Amino acid sequence: MKNLANEKEIVAIIFYTSGFFIIMAVILVLFFYFSRKKIIQKELEKKDLEIQYQKELLSAVIITQEEERKRIAQDLHDDISSKLNIVSLNSHLLSTPNLTNNEVIEITNTIINLTSKALDNSRKIAHGLLPPVLDKFGLHAGVEELCLDFSSSKAVKVNYENKTTFDIMDNDKHLHVFRILQELMNNSLRHGKASVISIVFEKKDTKDWCFYTDDGIGFEIKNHNNQKGLGMKNIESRVAFLKGEMVLETSINKGVSVVFNF
C-alpha cells in the first residue's frame, strides 16, 4: 500500500510538473506570438510612415517643378515673347514706303535694343535653370557667385567659407545643393529679413557638410505651416534625394540654423 501511495504521489508530481511546463510553454508561445505580431505591426506602421513621407517628398518635387515651369513660361511670355513681337512689328515697318533716313535709323535702333534685351533676359532664364559657372567650374564656384550676387544687392552680407573640395563629376548632385542654398538664402532675405548670412562647407566622416545660418527674425518651428511650406518641402526633398540628413533650428528673433550633409 505504501509503494502504491508513493507511485501515485510520483505520478501526481510528474502530472503537475508536466502541466506546469505545458502551461509555461503555451504562455511563452503566446508571448512570442503577440510580441512578434506587435513588432511586425510596428514595422508595417514604420514602412507606412516612410511611404507617406516619400509621397510627400515626391509631391513637393512635382509641385516645385510645376511652379518652376510656370515661372519660366511666364518669363518667356511676358518678357521674351513681348519684345520679339515688337521687334517683328518694327521689322515690318522697315518695309513701309517713303521712310526718311531718321525714321529708318530710329526703327533700326529700336530693333537692336529690343533684341539685345531679349538676349540678356534669355541668358538670365538659362542661368536660372543651370548656372554656367556651376556647370563649368563646380559647386564651389557656383556658390561663390551666388553669394556675390546676394551681397551685391547691399541688402544682406554673405560670409562664405569652403573647407573641402568638390568633384566636378558630381555636378548633377551638387546642383541640388546649390538649389537648397538658393532657397535658404531667398527665405532669409524675403521672409527672415536677415542682414548677415553665413555658409560653411566641411568634410566630416567621408561626407560633405553644409552649415547655414542667418541673423533674421526666425520663426516658430512648431508651426506646422512653417515646417511644411513649399520651400521647406523642396529643401527636404532635395536633401532626401542626396541621401543626406538635415537639422533645422530656429525660434522667434533667433535667426535660422540649417545643417545638412550630402
mmCIF file of N, CA and C in Angstrom, residues 4 63 93 96 120 133 174 184 208 251:
data_model
loop_
_atom_site.group_PDB
_atom_site.id
_atom_site.type_symbol
_atom_site.label_atom_id
_atom_site.label_comp_id
_atom_site.label_asym_id
_atom_site.label_seq_id
_atom_site.Cartn_x
_atom_site.Cartn_y
_atom_site.Cartn_z
ATOM 1 N N LEU A 4 2.254 1.797 -3.401
ATOM 2 C CA LEU A 4 1.214 2.301 -4.296
ATOM 3 C C LEU A 4 0.995 3.797 -4.061
ATOM 4 N N ILE A 63 5.312 69.588 -57.357
ATOM 5 C CA ILE A 63 4.771 70.938 -57.223
ATOM 6 C C ILE A 63 5.842 71.980 -57.528
ATOM 7 N N LEU A 93 7.763 97.499 -90.244
ATOM 8 C CA LEU A 93 7.726 98.941 -90.505
ATOM 9 C C LEU A 93 8.833 99.366 -91.473
ATOM 10 N N THR A 96 7.875 99.787 -94.966
ATOM 11 C CA THR A 96 6.936 100.854 -95.306
ATOM 12 C C THR A 96 7.585 101.819 -96.303
ATOM 13 N N ASP A 120 19.654 89.188 -73.379
ATOM 14 C CA ASP A 120 20.082 89.265 -71.976
ATOM 15 C C ASP A 120 19.120 88.507 -71.070
ATOM 16 N N VAL A 133 28.493 78.915 -64.343
ATOM 17 C CA VAL A 133 29.701 78.802 -63.515
ATOM 18 C C VAL A 133 29.722 77.465 -62.791
ATOM 19 N N HIS A 174 25.403 68.091 -57.103
ATOM 20 C CA HIS A 174 25.721 69.373 -56.479
ATOM 21 C C HIS A 174 24.739 70.471 -56.885
ATOM 22 N N LEU A 184 17.271 78.666 -49.336
ATOM 23 C CA LEU A 184 17.518 79.154 -47.979
ATOM 24 C C LEU A 184 17.831 80.656 -47.972
ATOM 25 N N ASP A 208 30.260 65.353 -47.026
ATOM 26 C CA ASP A 208 30.350 66.807 -47.069
ATOM 27 C C ASP A 208 29.191 67.384 -46.264
ATOM 28 N N SER A 251 14.009 79.978 -33.877
ATOM 29 C CA SER A 251 12.978 80.470 -32.973
ATOM 30 C C SER A 251 12.820 81.957 -33.244
#
